[in-house]
Each structure stands twice: as structure tokens, then as C-alpha cells.
């Protein structure tokens, strides 16, 4: 009986985590194999890009040429006789002819009577505007308070309860 029995073949034992990772990686391996076999060549890919994006590619090349010319003009200002610098200054100043510093001191007026007069006028105007803002804030706050009193208690604009004012108690009472 021992002579007729086949020799025992050792069982292959694979740990569970190795089997799980192997099964999980099979779709990625299959896709990589498929992509490798069916991938487009560089020439085919370039042809597709030219068909679909030809205008954009040409516009990009033109813009690159323009920028290259600007940078070359910045490196060598005499090459364009200052025209490139003029365009570059326009770009820097957002299309304005020159930059204006709004808070710069005018040296021609500094220390003169005219300069002192303009400073006083400016200060008076600033104070007047500040007072107008404060007055508007007070009026808005007052109107808001009056509207809240009228809506909540049915009182008049001064906050006096109309029912009590008509003589039931004889003394006007303010709503809280």
C-alpha cells in the first residue's frame, strides 16, 4: 500500500494578506498591460493635438514671441529706440501716462502761505465730512430706535404709549 501511494506533494501556503493585495492589484496590472499594448504613438498624439488645439498652439507661440521681444528690449534698450520702454512703462502704470502719488508733499507749496491756506481748507473739509457722517449715524440710530418702539408697543414716535396718554392713567408712560 505504501508502494502504490503517491508521494505527498507539499501544499502551497499563501498568507491571507498577500492573497488580498494580489487580488486588489490585478485590475491595475491589467490596465497597465492594456495601455501598453494599445497606446498611441507620439506621432498620432501630436496629430490629435494639432487637429483639436492648433489655433491655441499658434496663439501661444505668438505670445511667446511677443514676450521674448519685450524681454530682449528690456535687456538692450537701444535696440527698439526706447519704444519698448515706453510700452513697458504704460503697462506698469496701468495705461496712465504717469504715476501720481496722492499723498506726496508738493514741495512748491511747502512752507508758503498758499500751502498753509490749502492745508487749513483741507482740514476744515475733513472735519465737516466727519460731522456729517456722525450726524447721519445719529439720525439712522434714532430712526431705528423709533421704529422698534412703534413696532413693539404701539406707541407714537416719542415712545409714549397711546392708550395711557388718552387719559386712562393720566400720566404718560414710556415703554421699556
PDB file of C-alpha atoms in Angstrom:
ATOM      1  CA  UNK A   1       0.000   0.000   0.000  1.00  0.00           C
ATOM      2  CA  UNK A   2       2.851   2.331   0.673  1.00  0.00           C
ATOM      3  CA  UNK A   3       4.409   1.499  -2.640  1.00  0.00           C
ATOM      4  CA  UNK A   4       1.284   2.343  -4.585  1.00  0.00           C
ATOM      5  CA  UNK A   5       0.631   5.585  -2.769  1.00  0.00           C
ATOM      6  CA  UNK A   6       1.831   8.681  -4.471  1.00  0.00           C
ATOM      7  CA  UNK A   7       4.325  10.757  -2.658  1.00  0.00           C
ATOM      8  CA  UNK A   8       2.633  13.633  -0.907  1.00  0.00           C
ATOM      9  CA  UNK A   9       3.076  16.993  -2.562  1.00  0.00           C
ATOM     10  CA  UNK A  10       3.625  19.777  -0.079  1.00  0.00           C
ATOM     11  CA  UNK A  11       0.717  22.245  -0.025  1.00  0.00           C
ATOM     12  CA  UNK A  12       1.425  25.794  -1.105  1.00  0.00           C
ATOM     13  CA  UNK A  13       0.537  28.144   1.706  1.00  0.00           C
ATOM     14  CA  UNK A  14      -0.091  31.825   0.871  1.00  0.00           C
ATOM     15  CA  UNK A  15      -0.741  34.248   3.711  1.00  0.00           C
ATOM     16  CA  UNK A  16      -4.172  35.897   3.545  1.00  0.00           C
ATOM     17  CA  UNK A  17      -2.865  39.474   3.330  1.00  0.00           C
ATOM     18  CA  UNK A  18      -0.581  38.590   0.388  1.00  0.00           C
ATOM     19  CA  UNK A  19      -3.508  36.999  -1.452  1.00  0.00           C
ATOM     20  CA  UNK A  20      -5.748  40.040  -0.758  1.00  0.00           C
ATOM     21  CA  UNK A  21      -3.138  42.512  -2.026  1.00  0.00           C
ATOM     22  CA  UNK A  22      -2.505  40.363  -5.099  1.00  0.00           C
ATOM     23  CA  UNK A  23      -6.202  40.261  -5.983  1.00  0.00           C
ATOM     24  CA  UNK A  24      -6.567  44.007  -5.334  1.00  0.00           C
ATOM     25  CA  UNK A  25      -3.675  44.854  -7.648  1.00  0.00           C
ATOM     26  CA  UNK A  26      -4.899  42.718 -10.575  1.00  0.00           C
ATOM     27  CA  UNK A  27      -7.112  45.469 -12.166  1.00  0.00           C
ATOM     28  CA  UNK A  28      -4.206  47.937 -12.155  1.00  0.00           C
ATOM     29  CA  UNK A  29      -1.862  45.403 -13.691  1.00  0.00           C
ATOM     30  CA  UNK A  30      -4.447  44.514 -16.344  1.00  0.00           C
ATOM     31  CA  UNK A  31      -4.992  48.200 -17.245  1.00  0.00           C
ATOM     32  CA  UNK A  32      -1.232  48.828 -17.489  1.00  0.00           C
ATOM     33  CA  UNK A  33      -0.870  45.864 -19.850  1.00  0.00           C
ATOM     34  CA  UNK A  34      -3.833  47.065 -21.967  1.00  0.00           C
ATOM     35  CA  UNK A  35      -2.454  50.636 -22.139  1.00  0.00           C
ATOM     36  CA  UNK A  36       1.000  49.397 -23.116  1.00  0.00           C
ATOM     37  CA  UNK A  37      -0.401  47.340 -25.984  1.00  0.00           C
ATOM     38  CA  UNK A  38      -2.905  49.962 -27.257  1.00  0.00           C
ATOM     39  CA  UNK A  39      -1.127  53.257 -26.541  1.00  0.00           C
ATOM     40  CA  UNK A  40      -0.939  55.833 -29.317  1.00  0.00           C
ATOM     41  CA  UNK A  41       2.449  56.679 -30.698  1.00  0.00           C
ATOM     42  CA  UNK A  42       3.905  60.132 -30.219  1.00  0.00           C
ATOM     43  CA  UNK A  43       3.174  60.998 -33.841  1.00  0.00           C
ATOM     44  CA  UNK A  44      -0.510  60.042 -33.501  1.00  0.00           C
ATOM     45  CA  UNK A  45      -0.816  62.014 -30.277  1.00  0.00           C
ATOM     46  CA  UNK A  46       0.800  65.082 -31.865  1.00  0.00           C
ATOM     47  CA  UNK A  47      -1.593  64.828 -34.835  1.00  0.00           C
ATOM     48  CA  UNK A  48      -4.611  64.774 -32.468  1.00  0.00           C
ATOM     49  CA  UNK A  49      -3.292  67.829 -30.620  1.00  0.00           C
ATOM     50  CA  UNK A  50      -2.789  69.747 -33.871  1.00  0.00           C
ATOM     51  CA  UNK A  51      -6.316  68.944 -35.041  1.00  0.00           C
ATOM     52  CA  UNK A  52      -8.046  69.876 -31.789  1.00  0.00           C
ATOM     53  CA  UNK A  53      -5.844  72.659 -30.422  1.00  0.00           C
ATOM     54  CA  UNK A  54      -3.993  74.068 -33.434  1.00  0.00           C
ATOM     55  CA  UNK A  55      -5.274  77.629 -33.012  1.00  0.00           C
ATOM     56  CA  UNK A  56      -4.364  77.700 -29.331  1.00  0.00           C
ATOM     57  CA  UNK A  57      -0.892  76.360 -30.011  1.00  0.00           C
ATOM     58  CA  UNK A  58      -0.298  79.049 -32.646  1.00  0.00           C
ATOM     59  CA  UNK A  59      -1.588  81.800 -30.338  1.00  0.00           C
ATOM     60  CA  UNK A  60       0.716  80.558 -27.594  1.00  0.00           C
ATOM     61  CA  UNK A  61       3.688  80.658 -29.954  1.00  0.00           C
ATOM     62  CA  UNK A  62       2.823  84.230 -30.994  1.00  0.00           C
ATOM     63  CA  UNK A  63       2.533  85.339 -27.361  1.00  0.00           C
ATOM     64  CA  UNK A  64       5.866  83.714 -26.564  1.00  0.00           C
ATOM     65  CA  UNK A  65       7.472  85.605 -29.452  1.00  0.00           C
ATOM     66  CA  UNK A  66       5.994  88.885 -28.179  1.00  0.00           C
ATOM     67  CA  UNK A  67       7.256  88.301 -24.648  1.00  0.00           C
ATOM     68  CA  UNK A  68      10.683  87.327 -25.965  1.00  0.00           C
ATOM     69  CA  UNK A  69      10.841  90.597 -27.921  1.00  0.00           C
ATOM     70  CA  UNK A  70       9.840  92.580 -24.795  1.00  0.00           C
ATOM     71  CA  UNK A  71      12.479  90.897 -22.642  1.00  0.00           C
ATOM     72  CA  UNK A  72      15.119  91.408 -25.329  1.00  0.00           C
ATOM     73  CA  UNK A  73      14.133  95.082 -25.488  1.00  0.00           C
ATOM     74  CA  UNK A  74      14.487  95.394 -21.714  1.00  0.00           C
ATOM     75  CA  UNK A  75      17.982  93.879 -21.863  1.00  0.00           C
ATOM     76  CA  UNK A  76      19.083  96.170 -24.694  1.00  0.00           C
ATOM     77  CA  UNK A  77      17.074  99.431 -24.567  1.00  0.00           C
ATOM     78  CA  UNK A  78      18.770 100.893 -27.666  1.00  0.00           C
ATOM     79  CA  UNK A  79      17.515  98.063 -29.871  1.00  0.00           C
ATOM     80  CA  UNK A  80      13.965  99.467 -30.102  1.00  0.00           C
ATOM     81  CA  UNK A  81      14.969 103.116 -29.604  1.00  0.00           C
ATOM     82  CA  UNK A  82      13.009 103.417 -26.388  1.00  0.00           C
ATOM     83  CA  UNK A  83       9.665 102.330 -27.865  1.00  0.00           C
ATOM     84  CA  UNK A  84       9.660  99.119 -25.842  1.00  0.00           C
ATOM     85  CA  UNK A  85      10.467 101.011 -22.641  1.00  0.00           C
ATOM     86  CA  UNK A  86       7.570 103.350 -23.330  1.00  0.00           C
ATOM     87  CA  UNK A  87       5.180 100.408 -23.746  1.00  0.00           C
ATOM     88  CA  UNK A  88       6.571  98.762 -20.627  1.00  0.00           C
ATOM     89  CA  UNK A  89       6.025 101.954 -18.605  1.00  0.00           C
ATOM     90  CA  UNK A  90       2.415 102.077 -19.822  1.00  0.00           C
ATOM     91  CA  UNK A  91       1.911  98.529 -18.590  1.00  0.00           C
ATOM     92  CA  UNK A  92       3.436  99.359 -15.214  1.00  0.00           C
ATOM     93  CA  UNK A  93       1.256 102.453 -14.812  1.00  0.00           C
ATOM     94  CA  UNK A  94      -1.933 100.617 -15.899  1.00  0.00           C
ATOM     95  CA  UNK A  95      -2.339 102.629 -19.082  1.00  0.00           C
ATOM     96  CA  UNK A  96      -1.851 106.019 -17.439  1.00  0.00           C
ATOM     97  CA  UNK A  97       0.764 108.395 -18.774  1.00  0.00           C
ATOM     98  CA  UNK A  98       2.464 108.728 -15.389  1.00  0.00           C
ATOM     99  CA  UNK A  99       2.104 107.592 -11.815  1.00  0.00           C
ATOM    100  CA  UNK A 100       0.523 110.025  -9.395  1.00  0.00           C
ATOM    101  CA  UNK A 101       1.306 109.920  -5.717  1.00  0.00           C
ATOM    102  CA  UNK A 102      -1.821 111.184  -3.984  1.00  0.00           C
ATOM    103  CA  UNK A 103      -0.246 111.802  -0.595  1.00  0.00           C
ATOM    104  CA  UNK A 104       3.045 113.282  -1.725  1.00  0.00           C
ATOM    105  CA  UNK A 105       4.130 116.657  -0.367  1.00  0.00           C
ATOM    106  CA  UNK A 106       4.091 119.384  -3.002  1.00  0.00           C
ATOM    107  CA  UNK A 107       7.490 120.993  -2.459  1.00  0.00           C
ATOM    108  CA  UNK A 108       6.454 124.167  -4.293  1.00  0.00           C
ATOM    109  CA  UNK A 109       3.743 124.830  -1.664  1.00  0.00           C
ATOM    110  CA  UNK A 110       5.684 123.606   1.375  1.00  0.00           C
ATOM    111  CA  UNK A 111       6.219 126.438   3.870  1.00  0.00           C
ATOM    112  CA  UNK A 112       4.293 129.069   1.867  1.00  0.00           C
ATOM    113  CA  UNK A 113       1.141 130.970   2.762  1.00  0.00           C
ATOM    114  CA  UNK A 114      -0.758 129.308  -0.075  1.00  0.00           C
ATOM    115  CA  UNK A 115       0.302 125.883   1.188  1.00  0.00           C
ATOM    116  CA  UNK A 116      -0.848 126.773   4.704  1.00  0.00           C
ATOM    117  CA  UNK A 117      -4.192 128.017   3.358  1.00  0.00           C
ATOM    118  CA  UNK A 118      -4.736 124.788   1.373  1.00  0.00           C
ATOM    119  CA  UNK A 119      -3.887 122.705   4.441  1.00  0.00           C
ATOM    120  CA  UNK A 120      -6.450 124.628   6.542  1.00  0.00           C
ATOM    121  CA  UNK A 121      -9.101 124.207   3.825  1.00  0.00           C
ATOM    122  CA  UNK A 122      -8.386 120.505   3.675  1.00  0.00           C
ATOM    123  CA  UNK A 123      -8.629 120.134   7.469  1.00  0.00           C
ATOM    124  CA  UNK A 124     -11.922 122.090   7.567  1.00  0.00           C
ATOM    125  CA  UNK A 125     -13.372 119.941   4.779  1.00  0.00           C
ATOM    126  CA  UNK A 126     -12.294 116.759   6.569  1.00  0.00           C
ATOM    127  CA  UNK A 127     -13.903 117.929   9.845  1.00  0.00           C
ATOM    128  CA  UNK A 128     -17.106 118.914   8.033  1.00  0.00           C
ATOM    129  CA  UNK A 129     -17.367 115.496   6.379  1.00  0.00           C
ATOM    130  CA  UNK A 130     -16.726 113.764   9.707  1.00  0.00           C
ATOM    131  CA  UNK A 131     -19.522 115.775  11.360  1.00  0.00           C
ATOM    132  CA  UNK A 132     -21.887 114.887   8.511  1.00  0.00           C
ATOM    133  CA  UNK A 133     -21.072 111.197   8.974  1.00  0.00           C
ATOM    134  CA  UNK A 134     -21.663 111.428  12.727  1.00  0.00           C
ATOM    135  CA  UNK A 135     -24.964 113.262  12.207  1.00  0.00           C
ATOM    136  CA  UNK A 136     -26.124 110.680   9.669  1.00  0.00           C
ATOM    137  CA  UNK A 137     -25.206 107.868  12.087  1.00  0.00           C
ATOM    138  CA  UNK A 138     -27.149 109.550  14.926  1.00  0.00           C
ATOM    139  CA  UNK A 139     -30.216 110.070  12.714  1.00  0.00           C
ATOM    140  CA  UNK A 140     -30.124 106.483  11.498  1.00  0.00           C
ATOM    141  CA  UNK A 141     -29.811 105.177  15.059  1.00  0.00           C
ATOM    142  CA  UNK A 142     -32.688 107.417  16.202  1.00  0.00           C
ATOM    143  CA  UNK A 143     -34.948 106.272  13.339  1.00  0.00           C
ATOM    144  CA  UNK A 144     -34.148 102.640  14.070  1.00  0.00           C
ATOM    145  CA  UNK A 145     -34.984 103.091  17.757  1.00  0.00           C
ATOM    146  CA  UNK A 146     -38.265 104.884  16.970  1.00  0.00           C
ATOM    147  CA  UNK A 147     -39.281 102.175  14.500  1.00  0.00           C
ATOM    148  CA  UNK A 148     -38.584  99.495  17.111  1.00  0.00           C
ATOM    149  CA  UNK A 149     -40.683 101.314  19.746  1.00  0.00           C
ATOM    150  CA  UNK A 150     -43.615 101.811  17.382  1.00  0.00           C
ATOM    151  CA  UNK A 151     -43.476  98.189  16.214  1.00  0.00           C
ATOM    152  CA  UNK A 152     -43.165  96.719  19.707  1.00  0.00           C
ATOM    153  CA  UNK A 153     -45.545  98.765  21.826  1.00  0.00           C
ATOM    154  CA  UNK A 154     -47.821 100.659  19.528  1.00  0.00           C
ATOM    155  CA  UNK A 155     -46.513 103.957  20.890  1.00  0.00           C
ATOM    156  CA  UNK A 156     -46.002 107.140  18.946  1.00  0.00           C
ATOM    157  CA  UNK A 157     -42.624 108.300  17.624  1.00  0.00           C
ATOM    158  CA  UNK A 158     -41.567 109.586  21.074  1.00  0.00           C
ATOM    159  CA  UNK A 159     -42.200 106.220  22.711  1.00  0.00           C
ATOM    160  CA  UNK A 160     -45.307 107.337  24.623  1.00  0.00           C
ATOM    161  CA  UNK A 161     -47.948 104.628  24.896  1.00  0.00           C
ATOM    162  CA  UNK A 162     -51.045 105.994  23.136  1.00  0.00           C
ATOM    163  CA  UNK A 163     -53.576 104.193  25.399  1.00  0.00           C
ATOM    164  CA  UNK A 164     -52.098 105.673  28.561  1.00  0.00           C
ATOM    165  CA  UNK A 165     -51.818 109.129  27.027  1.00  0.00           C
ATOM    166  CA  UNK A 166     -55.566 109.223  26.274  1.00  0.00           C
ATOM    167  CA  UNK A 167     -56.433 109.631  29.927  1.00  0.00           C
ATOM    168  CA  UNK A 168     -56.745 106.176  31.423  1.00  0.00           C
ATOM    169  CA  UNK A 169     -53.927 106.832  33.887  1.00  0.00           C
ATOM    170  CA  UNK A 170     -53.375 110.499  33.298  1.00  0.00           C
ATOM    171  CA  UNK A 171     -49.585 110.099  33.243  1.00  0.00           C
ATOM    172  CA  UNK A 172     -47.770 109.371  30.006  1.00  0.00           C
ATOM    173  CA  UNK A 173     -45.588 106.305  30.419  1.00  0.00           C
ATOM    174  CA  UNK A 174     -42.587 105.254  28.385  1.00  0.00           C
ATOM    175  CA  UNK A 175     -42.481 101.675  27.134  1.00  0.00           C
ATOM    176  CA  UNK A 176     -39.416  99.759  28.201  1.00  0.00           C
TER     177      UNK A 176
END
